[in-house]
Each structure stands twice: as structure tokens, then as C-alpha cells.
Amino acid sequence: MSILTLNNLSQSFGAFDAFVGASASLEHGGKVGLVGPNGIGKTSLLLILAGLAQPSQGSVHVANGTRIGYLRQEAMTAFSQQDNTVFEEMLGVFAEVQQIEARLRELEHDMAAGDSSEAILDEYGTLQEQFERLDGYTYEVDIKRTLEGLGFKPQHWELPLNHLSGGQKTRALLARLLLEKPDLLILDEPTNHLDVDAVEWLETRLRLWEGALLIVSHDRYFLDRTVDTIWEMSRTGIETYRGNYSAYLRQRQERWERNEAIYEQEKERLFQELDYVKRNIARASTNAMAVGRLRRLSRDIVAIRSVGFTAFKNAKNWTELADQLDVSGVRPFTVMEAEREIKALQAPNIRPPRLHLRFKTDTRSGDLVLRARDLVIGYPDAPLFSCDNIRLERGERAALIGPNGTGKTTFLKTVMNQLAPLAGEVNLGASLKIGYFAQAHDGLNTENTVIDELIRHKHMPLSQARNWLAHYLFRSDDVYKKVGDLSGGERGKLAMAILALEGANFLLLDEPTNHLDIQAQEVLQEVLERFEGTVLLVTHDRYLVDALATQIWTLEAGHLHVFEGSYQEFLAAKQKPSNEAKAPAPLKVEKQPTQPTKQAKKKQKPNPAVASLEDQIHQLETAMNDLTMQLQVAQQPDDIWRLSERYAQHQQQLEALMLEWTLLAEPS
């Protein structure tokens, strides 16, 4: 049964159609990733589905009683009029629980005073069942887990909401939505303000999500690990694919190839029919058959012109299609008209416009590209980190990953000799030509037009510059836009266009996929996979790292660690017993003196069963942390399902143990 249904939705802004004919359905418990080029209208569609905007045409049906939670891409205005602290805002989600808790306290006071009437006992029992059903014994623990998981340290919990930065407000809104547990959770770029640890935590939380999910994200790895369906959005509708993002890529390629094959086969069939007509229409013995086939050929051409080759080929009933298109009475073409019409039929525009990017090296570098020993990176008054010894050879691709602000860009500048190391040495190999892609695109002159900026870096005729920029989707008057007026994604494409002209054999790329839509990310990945030189990549894009890296360099606790191997091998190595000490410590169960007990009791001596319960709780939490780490590297759907089931079982056991612990440990 569907929780959400889209029927022929369209959205227009004046004469501009953002999208038309969008139809799809989302099942209860379904997890959908919505993908499509930048500017296609994904956010506009989410606003319609969340009930915050009206479509120009079509309708949306939401199942009765469905609670919808919506995370905007940027939540700057969230909480702007509220003086709550972060923790108080999260507590507000559980207002009903707190009211029940307060009433239970009142009843306990009455019972302690000697009132044990049947009415009080009945009310107490009913309220306690509600309290347990609403996670009354664990909600504060869940708040703390959620805030910590999304990067809010305990010292941040008492910050007033209206003092938070835009990114912090977005994370706080996401935390509240996760705690509210709506039936349908709509997330627009939820990973924008999260570091890798927080993204991995969110992935685990969403894999265990019991409601429906609709997610827009440029993070392909995140989509791979959270959704089971992909909606591909275009100007003319939505195409549905079953499976995660990687499964979608395979199916999309198969669909493209299938539709292209249908085009070739059907056009060949039309020409064969026309050839038969040409050869037989002038013969008395075969004229009648040739005329009949020309009439059918004419209807086919009109139908294909109306619905396209694929829809025509896939039509199960020609009579129904003919009635629908009203082609039964079409005037037959003459032979010359039929030939002209067949030639005019265009191949389906199946594949979206793509960047035509290529990094071509002018010279071959030496075998040794980069070597560093005893290196310390930073500034004289602010050392940032030390390094394992580094050796990078021609053709290798190293991915440098780590939290923001740890010095990754500073490391790149040190490699380029723009900064001197505080200690140790950096040696570059022979015949190197370095190409640098800056995260902030600070090498671009914002006052220049796009075409002037390209020519500033590489002199060429205007016609050649326009052709080159067209490969990067700067067409027509786009080339005369000022660089300062470009979007982040457009600046990234311009920087790539300039970099591709340099003929570098050693690429230093600082967050190259920032602001790029998924299609552009796919092209960049393909190009780097074919690149014959060496790559040093700084990125949060785990999908790109997984596809490219032959070495993983991680920045942790003031040190750069070198792992020689792929990203999957790196993740597997993190799970080995020798690394267990690095796993996050289980969140300790704190005594909750305000939680209700089944009945008012006098203070008792310490119960030896409490220690046993606490030990069981600790073991369960440790096991859940282990499962979380296994889920982070699980690839197969069966493994993810099995681990998720075990996690859910442990969660139920934990809640039961915590309830028992509360009843035993709570002093009256």
C-alpha cells in the first residue's frame, strides 16, 4: 500500500516548465533516493510533497494519518524565534511523555501517602503502559545518542538555538526529525553539514528506520547505503529503478542500451517495409498488398512520432494504442512522403547532457612521484599534524580523508612547495607537471567572463574557446556570464575546464565533487579512472574514493596514517580486533532518578541483581556498537538485512533491561 502517490505533477514558473508529468508512488517503509541534474526541480518537488507548495498541474495523495517530516537543504530560518537550548528543543519532542511522567509522580506521591484505591492503581497501570510504549524509559538516552551522532558534543547541548550557525541549525532540525519519527521523512541534502563520522552514523540510523524515506543527495555512497529505490527525475517525468544507487547505474545503462537497440531495430524495420512497398507497389499482382503495407507503415510512423520508438515497441496492444492516438484514419503517405518521414525520425534523447571532460598528460613522469619522510605539517606557531613516511608512484591514486579543519589543504600546499614543512622533507619526482584544483576555486578571477577567464589561462581563438566551454555545458550566452555570478557547480566545471588544458601528469584535487550534480560526478570519476598520470585526492566523496583509491591517507588525532590498499580493504582493516580500542565507547547508562516505578517503595539496600543488569547492559551496548561498525561496511542486501535485524533485537533487549534496571536501582 502506498503512503504517497504522485499523479502527473508539473511545476511551472511563468513560461518556464521546471518539470512535467511526474508520476510515482512510495510504499509504506520504502526508502527512495531522488536523483537528477541540478536545476531539474528536485527541491520544488519536495516542497510540493511536503505540502509547502502547490503544483501547477497534477495531484499528490498522502495516506490518511501520515505524519510528514521535512528537512530543507538549508535551515537558516529554523528556530530563529526560539530561545530553547538544543537539549530543551529535543526534549520538546517528548512533551507527552513528560506529562505522563509528571502525572505518574503525582500518583506515586498519593500511593506513598496511603491511597491505594482501585481508581489510582488502574490509572497508574494505564499511564505506565503508555509511558513504556512511548519510550519513556529511554528517550533521554536516545536524545543524547542522536545529538552525539550528529556531531553535537555535550558542551553544545546548552547552546541557545538562535545562536547556532546555519549548519548547526540544519543538524539540530535533523536531530529533532529523527526523534519525532514521522511516518514519511523527506530529507533534502542531509549530509551537507555532517563530517564522515556523522554521515556514517546517520546511514546506520536510516537503515533501521521503520517509516518511509525520500532523500535527495549528491552523496552517491550515502544513497547506496540508505535507499532501496531510485527515482530518476527529468524534465518530462520520473523513472523508477529498484535497488540502491549502484543498482540504478547498472539498470540505467541497460535501459539506455535497450532503447538505443529498439531505435536501430525499428528504424531498420521501417526501411525494410518501405523497400517492400517500393518494389511491389507498381506490380499488379502485389499492388494490393503493397498498398496495405504502406497504410500500416504510415500509421506506424505517426504513432512513433507521437509516443517514441520505445513506447511504440513496448505497446502490448496495437489496437488500443491506435485508438488512443487516433491513427486508424490517418491518410496513407505516398512512398516519397514515407521515406522522408522515416528519415526525419530522430534517435531518442536517452542520455542526459554530459560533460566531455578529459585529462590528457603532455609528458610521462618518472616512476617516483612523491616521497616524504619525518614530515610535520602546519605553521610556525600552529603545527597541525605529523605523517607516516609516504611513497607515491606513477599511476597511483591516493585519497586523503579526515575531518574539516585538520590541515588537508595545508598538506597540498606543502606538496606544491607553497608552504615549507615544519620538519622532515618532501621530495617530488622527475618530469612532473602539477595540476591543482582548489576547493574554493580561488585561482579564478571573479570579475572576468567565463570565456575571458579560460583564455587568460590558455590563449586560443574565440571559436575554439567556445567549443571547449561547450564540452563543459557552457553554451550560447553562458560564456559571457561573470565568474562571480556562477553557481558553485558552474565554478567547479569552469575550474575543471581550465585544469584539463594544462596537460598535467600529477593532479592535486581538493574536494573536486563539491557542488557537482551526480551526473557530473559520474563523468569526473570515469575520467580519473582513465587518467594515465597520478592523483592525490582530498575529498569527502566516499563513492569516488571507493572507485579510485589505491592508497588511503587518514588524518586522525594529529597524525596522517598511510594505508596501502583500496577503500574496502581499509574499511575491513578498521574492523580487525587490533583496532577495537579505537571504536567509540558505548554510551553509559545513567541513573534516571526521575523515572517512575511501578509502585512507591521505601528505600532498599543495594540489590546485587543491579550489578548483573548493568553488566548485561554494557555487553549489549558493546555488541550494538560492533553491529553498527559492521553495518558501515556491509555491501550485500542480505548482510545489511541480517545485521539490521540483530541490531533491532538487541535494541529491544536493551530497552527491557533498562526498564528492569530502573525498577531495581531506583530509590523510593
XYZ file of C-alpha atoms in Angstrom:
668
model
C 0.000 0.000 0.000
C 1.311 3.440 -0.934
C 1.931 6.104 1.650
C 2.498 8.714 -1.083
C 1.342 8.882 -4.714
C 2.275 11.474 -7.356
C -0.125 11.833 -10.289
C 1.114 13.708 -13.376
C 2.722 16.520 -11.370
C 4.017 19.584 -13.183
C 5.566 22.792 -11.900
C 5.951 25.940 -13.957
C 7.365 29.360 -13.185
C 5.891 31.738 -15.727
C 6.661 30.362 -19.160
C 9.366 28.044 -17.802
C 8.428 24.419 -17.093
C 10.669 23.082 -14.313
C 9.221 19.597 -14.850
C 6.084 17.988 -16.268
C 4.327 14.640 -15.968
C 5.970 13.383 -12.760
C 4.221 10.220 -11.537
C 5.427 7.720 -8.934
C 4.417 6.018 -5.690
C 6.181 5.396 -2.388
C 5.242 2.386 -0.306
C 4.994 2.215 3.494
C 8.522 1.578 4.709
C 10.013 2.320 1.278
C 13.338 4.129 1.056
C 13.673 6.238 -2.092
C 16.574 8.308 -3.411
C 15.572 11.137 -5.787
C 18.294 11.973 -8.325
C 18.557 14.272 -11.319
C 20.645 17.144 -12.697
C 20.944 20.413 -10.804
C 18.098 22.764 -11.703
C 15.717 19.973 -12.679
C 13.311 20.860 -9.841
C 14.049 18.281 -7.135
C 13.663 20.755 -4.264
C 10.485 22.163 -5.850
C 9.079 18.640 -5.981
C 9.947 18.009 -2.320
C 8.171 21.232 -1.295
C 5.048 20.031 -3.108
C 5.206 16.588 -1.491
C 5.712 18.153 1.962
C 2.584 20.261 1.438
C 4.515 23.550 1.381
C 3.886 24.404 -2.283
C 1.211 23.735 -4.874
C 1.882 22.121 -8.252
C 0.888 23.838 -11.481
C -0.804 20.629 -12.544
C -1.483 17.157 -11.155
C -2.130 15.905 -7.643
C -0.495 14.311 -4.614
C -2.233 11.727 -2.457
C -0.954 11.089 1.067
C -2.344 8.169 3.088
C -4.680 9.205 5.893
C -2.988 9.979 9.189
C 0.506 10.177 7.678
C 2.913 12.401 9.629
C 5.487 14.026 7.350
C 8.850 15.399 8.455
C 10.796 17.607 6.042
C 14.433 18.698 6.260
C 15.212 21.624 3.998
C 18.605 21.752 2.313
C 19.457 24.888 4.289
C 17.573 25.535 7.558
C 18.870 29.023 8.357
C 15.414 30.191 9.480
C 14.758 27.159 11.676
C 14.413 28.050 15.367
C 15.039 31.764 14.606
C 12.349 32.834 17.064
C 13.092 30.286 19.768
C 15.115 30.713 22.942
C 15.261 26.999 23.746
C 18.614 25.355 24.162
C 19.468 22.473 21.853
C 18.654 19.884 24.510
C 15.402 21.618 25.518
C 14.278 21.567 21.887
C 14.871 17.820 21.713
C 13.004 17.309 24.999
C 10.046 19.128 23.434
C 9.543 16.150 21.126
C 8.636 14.120 24.201
C 6.214 16.588 25.804
C 3.507 13.922 26.053
C 5.942 11.529 27.745
C 6.928 14.204 30.250
C 3.281 14.952 31.045
C 2.640 11.274 31.701
C 5.785 11.131 33.808
C 4.622 14.094 35.897
C 1.211 12.501 36.476
C 2.863 9.213 37.458
C 4.901 11.116 40.032
C 1.713 12.601 41.469
C 0.106 9.182 41.695
C 3.219 7.749 43.356
C 3.063 10.518 45.937
C -0.592 9.684 46.640
C 0.175 5.967 46.932
C 3.097 6.663 49.264
C 0.658 8.659 51.429
C -1.553 5.584 51.760
C -4.082 5.992 48.941
C -4.203 2.607 47.203
C -7.694 2.833 45.739
C -8.568 0.818 42.673
C -9.025 4.001 40.605
C -5.481 5.196 41.345
C -3.965 1.790 40.646
C -5.886 1.486 37.354
C -4.830 4.962 36.226
C -1.248 4.269 37.238
C -1.158 0.996 35.295
C -2.667 2.572 32.189
C -0.274 5.514 32.250
C 2.717 3.293 32.830
C 1.840 1.221 29.753
C 1.619 4.422 27.712
C 4.903 5.628 29.184
C 6.646 2.419 28.166
C 5.079 2.423 24.684
C 6.335 5.984 24.129
C 9.915 5.012 25.081
C 9.628 6.851 28.386
C 12.475 4.877 29.935
C 14.938 5.546 27.113
C 14.047 8.866 25.478
C 16.784 10.875 27.174
C 19.358 8.276 26.152
C 18.009 8.454 22.577
C 18.327 12.262 22.611
C 21.948 12.042 23.730
C 22.783 9.356 21.159
C 21.182 11.388 18.372
C 22.897 14.661 19.273
C 26.279 12.995 19.654
C 25.771 11.027 16.447
C 25.149 14.259 14.503
C 28.217 15.947 15.929
C 26.811 17.883 18.892
C 29.199 17.471 21.806
C 27.770 17.706 25.359
C 29.100 21.258 25.676
C 26.876 22.248 22.731
C 23.651 20.932 24.234
C 23.009 24.057 26.304
C 23.572 26.498 23.425
C 20.507 28.639 22.585
C 19.046 27.643 19.243
C 19.052 31.186 17.900
C 22.819 31.372 18.483
C 23.580 28.386 16.241
C 25.196 28.703 12.819
C 23.209 27.759 9.734
C 24.847 24.341 9.546
C 24.244 23.693 13.251
C 20.568 24.641 12.855
C 20.222 22.202 9.992
C 21.768 19.439 12.109
C 19.527 20.335 15.067
C 16.454 20.169 12.836
C 17.591 16.782 11.527
C 18.062 15.555 15.106
C 14.553 16.644 16.064
C 13.039 14.960 12.992
C 14.828 11.693 13.783
C 13.476 11.819 17.332
C 9.946 12.639 16.149
C 9.958 9.525 13.923
C 7.442 10.735 11.285
C 5.774 8.168 9.021
C 7.437 9.797 5.990
C 10.784 11.545 6.385
C 11.801 13.810 3.480
C 15.465 14.846 3.507
C 16.988 17.412 1.121
C 20.797 17.015 1.125
C 21.005 15.759 4.745
C 24.784 15.202 4.622
C 25.697 18.791 3.679
C 26.837 19.818 7.169
C 27.990 16.449 8.507
C 31.500 15.071 8.827
C 32.233 11.478 7.791
C 31.595 10.035 11.268
C 28.201 11.764 11.462
C 27.279 10.634 7.942
C 28.123 7.029 8.795
C 26.065 7.281 11.987
C 23.127 8.696 10.010
C 23.408 5.888 7.477
C 23.030 3.326 10.241
C 20.075 5.196 11.745
C 18.288 5.394 8.389
C 18.933 1.733 7.538
C 16.997 0.879 10.707
C 14.277 3.480 10.017
C 10.836 1.910 10.245
C 8.976 4.630 8.327
C 9.235 5.717 4.692
C 12.154 7.805 3.415
C 12.538 10.162 0.461
C 16.086 11.508 0.133
C 17.726 13.967 -2.238
C 21.505 13.722 -2.001
C 24.593 14.211 -4.160
C 26.385 11.707 -1.911
C 26.304 8.523 -4.000
C 27.835 6.362 -1.265
C 25.189 7.602 1.183
C 22.412 6.693 -1.273
C 23.999 3.289 -1.819
C 23.727 2.540 1.889
C 20.310 4.005 2.735
C 17.797 3.532 -0.108
C 16.238 0.597 -1.921
C 14.659 2.517 -4.816
C 15.837 5.337 -7.076
C 13.563 7.922 -8.710
C 15.398 9.469 -11.662
C 13.863 12.881 -12.345
C 13.953 14.591 -15.726
C 12.048 17.465 -17.333
C 9.450 15.005 -18.578
C 8.806 12.754 -15.603
C 10.183 10.229 -13.143
C 11.694 6.840 -13.984
C 11.675 4.288 -11.142
C 14.516 1.816 -10.524
C 14.594 -0.899 -7.864
C 17.737 -1.161 -5.774
C 20.347 1.225 -4.428
C 22.358 3.775 -6.400
C 24.846 1.275 -7.827
C 21.979 -0.974 -8.954
C 20.369 2.075 -10.581
C 23.543 2.790 -12.573
C 23.555 -0.750 -13.971
C 19.847 -0.687 -14.798
C 20.055 2.783 -16.344
C 22.890 1.680 -18.638
C 20.889 -1.405 -19.623
C 17.821 0.770 -20.340
C 19.866 3.166 -22.471
C 21.341 0.305 -24.473
C 17.945 -1.399 -24.814
C 16.226 1.787 -26.036
C 19.038 2.517 -28.479
C 18.751 -1.042 -29.803
C 14.977 -0.602 -30.191
C 15.590 2.580 -32.181
C 18.017 0.845 -34.534
C 15.803 -2.240 -34.957
C 12.578 -0.311 -35.503
C 14.099 2.141 -37.956
C 15.596 -0.750 -39.904
C 12.171 -2.444 -39.933
C 10.527 0.722 -41.266
C 13.047 0.965 -44.094
C 12.548 -2.739 -44.923
C 8.785 -2.159 -45.107
C 9.362 0.863 -47.317
C 11.684 -1.175 -49.555
C 8.991 -3.835 -49.979
C 6.450 -1.166 -50.900
C 8.816 0.413 -53.429
C 9.473 -2.932 -55.115
C 5.885 -4.129 -55.227
C 3.508 -1.181 -55.448
C 3.824 -0.898 -59.233
C 3.148 -4.600 -59.843
C -0.434 -5.582 -60.486
C -0.073 -8.904 -58.685
C 1.317 -7.388 -55.478
C -0.146 -3.880 -55.560
C -2.914 -4.562 -53.068
C -0.514 -5.993 -50.501
C 1.953 -3.143 -51.019
C -0.795 -0.544 -50.554
C -1.917 -2.255 -47.365
C 1.605 -2.321 -46.004
C 2.099 1.339 -46.911
C -1.085 2.172 -44.989
C 0.193 0.268 -41.941
C 3.638 1.836 -42.339
C 2.045 5.292 -42.351
C 0.175 4.537 -39.114
C 3.378 3.225 -37.513
C 5.287 6.374 -38.446
C 2.596 8.655 -36.998
C 2.411 6.574 -33.798
C 6.203 6.596 -33.338
C 6.261 10.324 -33.955
C 3.694 10.727 -31.162
C 4.980 8.385 -28.422
C 8.549 7.485 -29.413
C 10.196 4.266 -30.507
C 10.323 2.613 -27.066
C 6.681 3.192 -26.105
C 5.596 2.054 -29.567
C 7.682 -1.118 -29.375
C 6.529 -1.915 -25.841
C 2.834 -1.380 -26.546
C 1.089 -4.654 -25.736
C -1.987 -3.960 -27.861
C -1.655 -2.128 -31.179
C -5.419 -1.585 -31.470
C -5.590 0.163 -28.091
C -2.581 2.314 -28.964
C -4.074 3.186 -32.343
C -7.363 4.182 -30.706
C -5.557 6.199 -28.059
C -3.565 8.119 -30.692
C -6.426 8.185 -33.178
C -4.230 7.000 -36.037
C -6.595 4.449 -37.580
C -7.906 7.009 -40.025
C -4.548 8.524 -40.923
C -4.160 9.299 -44.636
C -1.531 6.951 -46.066
C 1.693 8.629 -47.069
C 2.974 8.452 -50.578
C 6.179 6.463 -50.990
C 8.240 9.661 -51.120
C 6.464 11.077 -48.039
C 7.006 7.846 -46.101
C 10.731 7.862 -46.925
C 11.044 11.500 -45.872
C 9.150 10.866 -42.623
C 11.276 7.832 -41.687
C 14.496 9.761 -42.237
C 13.143 12.578 -40.064
C 12.525 10.276 -37.088
C 15.204 11.152 -34.530
C 17.019 8.844 -32.160
C 15.564 9.127 -28.646
C 17.355 11.661 -26.448
C 18.056 8.965 -23.885
C 21.245 10.087 -22.223
C 21.282 13.441 -20.415
C 23.747 16.160 -21.487
C 27.169 15.266 -20.156
C 30.448 16.964 -19.543
C 33.045 15.988 -22.142
C 35.970 16.024 -19.770
C 39.401 14.563 -20.404
C 42.681 14.958 -18.539
C 45.449 14.374 -21.045
C 49.087 14.354 -19.962
C 51.690 16.108 -22.096
C 54.647 14.200 -20.654
C 55.265 10.986 -18.757
C 56.511 11.455 -15.203
C 59.187 9.384 -13.513
C 58.202 6.280 -11.590
C 58.588 8.018 -8.224
C 56.126 10.907 -7.922
C 56.157 11.855 -4.228
C 58.216 10.845 -1.222
C 58.027 12.330 2.275
C 59.924 11.436 5.459
C 59.542 12.516 9.081
C 57.114 15.192 7.932
C 55.359 17.728 10.194
C 52.764 19.962 8.545
C 51.494 23.324 9.740
C 52.614 26.854 10.577
C 55.418 28.005 12.900
C 53.004 28.947 15.650
C 50.437 26.225 14.863
C 51.694 22.736 13.940
C 48.835 20.626 12.551
C 49.976 17.021 12.196
C 52.859 14.627 11.677
C 52.952 11.970 8.961
C 53.816 8.384 8.288
C 56.526 8.122 5.655
C 54.942 8.482 2.209
C 55.792 6.966 -1.164
C 53.525 7.585 -4.151
C 54.406 6.104 -7.534
C 53.261 6.916 -11.056
C 49.723 5.784 -11.779
C 48.716 5.520 -8.129
C 45.764 7.391 -6.632
C 45.953 8.438 -3.003
C 42.852 9.674 -1.146
C 43.463 11.975 1.824
C 40.462 11.902 4.162
C 39.784 13.406 7.556
C 37.628 15.950 9.413
C 37.337 19.547 8.242
C 39.935 21.910 9.639
C 42.629 19.295 10.209
C 45.025 20.638 7.552
C 44.358 18.683 4.359
C 44.556 21.754 2.120
C 47.687 22.873 4.003
C 49.225 19.500 3.145
C 48.547 20.035 -0.562
C 50.163 23.461 -0.416
C 53.185 21.890 1.246
C 53.441 19.303 -1.550
C 53.360 22.160 -4.086
C 56.170 23.977 -2.186
C 53.880 26.905 -1.394
C 54.495 26.188 2.300
C 57.602 24.749 3.912
C 57.179 21.744 6.242
C 57.890 22.356 9.920
C 60.083 19.262 9.936
C 61.134 16.488 7.586
C 61.304 16.625 3.821
C 59.053 16.403 0.770
C 60.614 15.222 -2.483
C 58.870 15.376 -5.865
C 59.834 13.077 -8.720
C 61.247 13.897 -12.114
C 59.336 15.312 -15.113
C 56.337 16.286 -13.016
C 53.735 18.761 -14.220
C 51.323 19.504 -11.370
C 47.695 20.446 -11.916
C 45.878 21.845 -8.873
C 42.119 22.057 -8.359
C 41.407 24.383 -5.423
C 38.357 23.701 -3.262
C 37.443 27.406 -3.115
C 38.343 27.996 -6.804
C 40.424 30.921 -5.551
C 42.513 30.900 -8.728
C 39.545 32.235 -10.714
C 39.123 35.965 -11.367
C 35.524 36.695 -10.371
C 35.418 39.886 -12.490
C 36.141 38.082 -15.767
C 33.573 36.486 -18.022
C 33.739 32.727 -18.385
C 35.346 32.864 -21.828
C 37.846 35.570 -20.813
C 38.890 33.526 -17.779
C 39.508 30.468 -19.945
C 41.599 32.470 -22.424
C 43.528 34.065 -19.553
C 44.797 30.609 -18.591
C 45.215 29.233 -22.112
C 45.334 31.549 -25.125
C 43.208 30.315 -28.037
C 40.846 31.706 -30.710
C 37.340 32.637 -29.521
C 35.717 29.920 -31.627
C 37.983 27.273 -30.102
C 37.303 28.612 -26.594
C 33.542 28.464 -27.166
C 33.794 24.885 -28.409
C 35.898 23.897 -25.413
C 33.473 25.512 -22.953
C 30.532 23.772 -24.655
C 32.077 20.465 -23.566
C 31.569 21.713 -20.000
C 27.951 22.755 -20.684
C 28.689 26.473 -21.078
C 26.704 27.196 -24.217
C 25.351 30.227 -26.042
C 25.346 33.310 -23.784
C 26.563 31.285 -20.785
C 30.142 32.021 -21.858
C 29.576 35.728 -21.175
C 28.474 35.272 -17.567
C 30.756 36.795 -14.979
C 32.649 34.206 -12.965
C 31.412 35.860 -9.767
C 27.795 35.219 -10.820
C 28.260 31.476 -11.385
C 26.848 28.846 -9.048
C 29.238 26.646 -7.083
C 28.726 23.806 -9.551
C 29.361 26.074 -12.549
C 32.573 27.399 -10.996
C 33.695 23.825 -10.428
C 33.070 22.986 -14.106
C 34.989 26.073 -15.240
C 37.917 25.159 -12.986
C 37.855 21.634 -14.459
C 37.805 23.059 -18.000
C 40.919 25.110 -17.237
C 42.672 22.249 -15.440
C 42.066 19.888 -18.373
C 44.014 22.254 -20.666
C 47.176 22.149 -18.559
C 48.374 18.684 -19.592
C 49.345 17.821 -16.001
C 50.593 14.357 -15.068
C 50.146 14.807 -11.299
C 46.717 16.042 -10.214
C 46.138 17.537 -6.769
C 42.375 17.717 -6.343
C 40.844 19.444 -3.320
C 37.154 18.450 -2.972
C 36.576 18.261 -6.754
C 32.987 16.966 -6.480
C 31.737 19.777 -4.218
C 28.628 21.380 -5.788
C 28.680 18.980 -8.772
C 25.457 17.141 -9.528
C 25.552 13.375 -9.686
C 25.898 13.237 -13.481
C 28.973 15.483 -13.352
C 30.410 13.389 -10.507
C 29.983 10.269 -12.635
C 31.847 11.862 -15.550
C 34.689 13.048 -13.309
C 35.021 9.560 -11.854
C 35.183 7.972 -15.312
C 37.806 10.483 -16.445
C 40.001 9.946 -13.398
C 39.723 6.188 -13.818
C 41.167 6.582 -17.347
C 43.771 9.196 -16.370
C 47.290 7.927 -17.105
C 49.034 10.100 -14.512
C 48.995 10.190 -10.704
C 46.282 11.600 -8.428
C 46.303 12.954 -4.878
C 42.699 13.453 -3.907
C 41.248 15.318 -0.912
C 37.551 14.527 -0.683
C 34.569 13.569 1.474
C 33.121 11.701 -1.525
C 33.418 8.092 -0.385
C 31.972 6.770 -3.654
C 34.822 8.447 -5.549
C 37.374 7.172 -3.033
C 35.954 3.658 -3.297
C 36.198 3.744 -7.093
C 39.676 5.272 -7.403
C 41.965 4.984 -4.404
C 44.981 2.683 -4.294
C 46.164 4.282 -1.027
C 44.120 5.738 1.831
C 45.701 8.510 3.908
C 43.705 9.289 7.049
C 44.128 12.249 9.378
C 43.344 11.307 12.974
C 44.444 12.834 16.274
C 47.197 14.957 14.773
C 48.763 12.265 12.598
C 48.471 11.210 8.960
C 48.284 7.421 8.649
C 49.069 5.717 5.330
C 47.128 2.604 4.328
C 48.237 0.921 1.113
C 45.160 -0.656 -0.395
C 41.622 0.075 -1.587
C 38.897 1.773 0.424
C 37.081 -1.506 1.035
C 40.310 -3.081 2.309
C 40.788 -0.034 4.533
C 37.283 -0.373 5.987
C 37.782 -4.079 6.561
C 41.088 -3.410 8.347
C 39.321 -0.992 10.692
C 37.152 -3.855 11.919
C 40.041 -6.079 12.956
C 40.400 -6.844 16.700
C 43.619 -4.851 16.875
C 41.587 -1.749 16.174
C 38.783 -2.418 18.637
C 40.245 0.048 21.084
C 39.592 2.789 18.546
C 35.868 2.081 18.429
C 33.633 4.648 20.125
C 32.926 3.769 23.725
C 29.353 2.681 24.424
C 27.160 5.410 25.820
C 26.938 4.719 29.525
C 23.528 4.199 31.052
C 22.966 6.967 33.516
C 20.765 6.600 36.510
C 17.452 8.374 35.937
C 16.150 9.399 39.372
C 13.047 10.983 37.857
C 11.767 7.868 36.098
C 8.640 6.270 37.588
C 8.476 2.879 39.226
C 5.553 0.519 39.349
C 4.768 1.463 42.930
C 6.119 3.650 45.676
C 8.673 1.778 47.777
C 10.758 2.512 50.805
C 14.485 2.865 50.261
C 16.043 -0.563 49.982
C 19.539 -1.855 50.430
C 21.609 -2.207 47.233
C 20.334 -5.132 45.233
C 23.083 -7.463 43.942
C 20.982 -8.032 40.792
C 21.656 -4.421 39.745
C 25.340 -5.099 39.087
C 24.440 -8.087 36.924
C 21.960 -5.998 34.930
C 24.495 -3.235 34.406
C 26.970 -5.776 33.099
C 24.383 -7.153 30.663
C 23.514 -3.628 29.513
C 27.161 -2.836 28.908
C 27.616 -6.053 26.901
C 24.560 -5.283 24.782
C 25.717 -1.744 24.047
C 29.144 -3.014 23.072
C 27.528 -5.572 20.764
C 25.360 -2.831 19.216
C 28.427 -0.695 18.572
C 30.066 -3.682 16.866
C 26.961 -4.189 14.716
C 26.976 -0.502 13.812
C 30.555 -0.781 12.571
C 29.708 -3.934 10.594
C 26.736 -2.165 9.011
C 29.036 0.626 7.894
C 30.999 -1.768 5.670
C 28.264 -4.248 4.708
C 27.645 -4.301 0.930
C 25.204 -7.135 0.253
C 21.477 -6.553 0.929
C 21.238 -9.891 2.759
C 24.095 -8.913 5.088
C 22.578 -5.484 5.759
C 19.187 -7.062 6.500
C 20.716 -9.692 8.808
C 22.780 -7.141 10.748
C 19.841 -4.730 10.978
C 17.628 -7.485 12.384
C 20.227 -8.333 15.033
C 20.579 -4.644 15.908
C 16.805 -4.297 16.326
C 16.687 -7.402 18.533
C 19.497 -6.021 20.703
C 17.662 -2.683 20.924
C 14.534 -4.425 22.257
C 16.583 -6.411 24.764
C 18.357 -3.234 25.876
C 15.102 -1.396 26.494
C 13.760 -4.328 28.535
C 16.953 -4.498 30.614
C 16.916 -0.747 31.194
C 13.340 -0.951 32.403
C 14.269 -3.761 34.802
C 17.380 -1.859 35.911
C 15.298 1.247 36.598
C 12.840 -0.665 38.742
C 15.615 -2.292 40.769
C 18.035 0.623 41.045
C 15.529 3.416 41.633
C 15.382 4.513 45.262
C 11.940 5.470 46.515
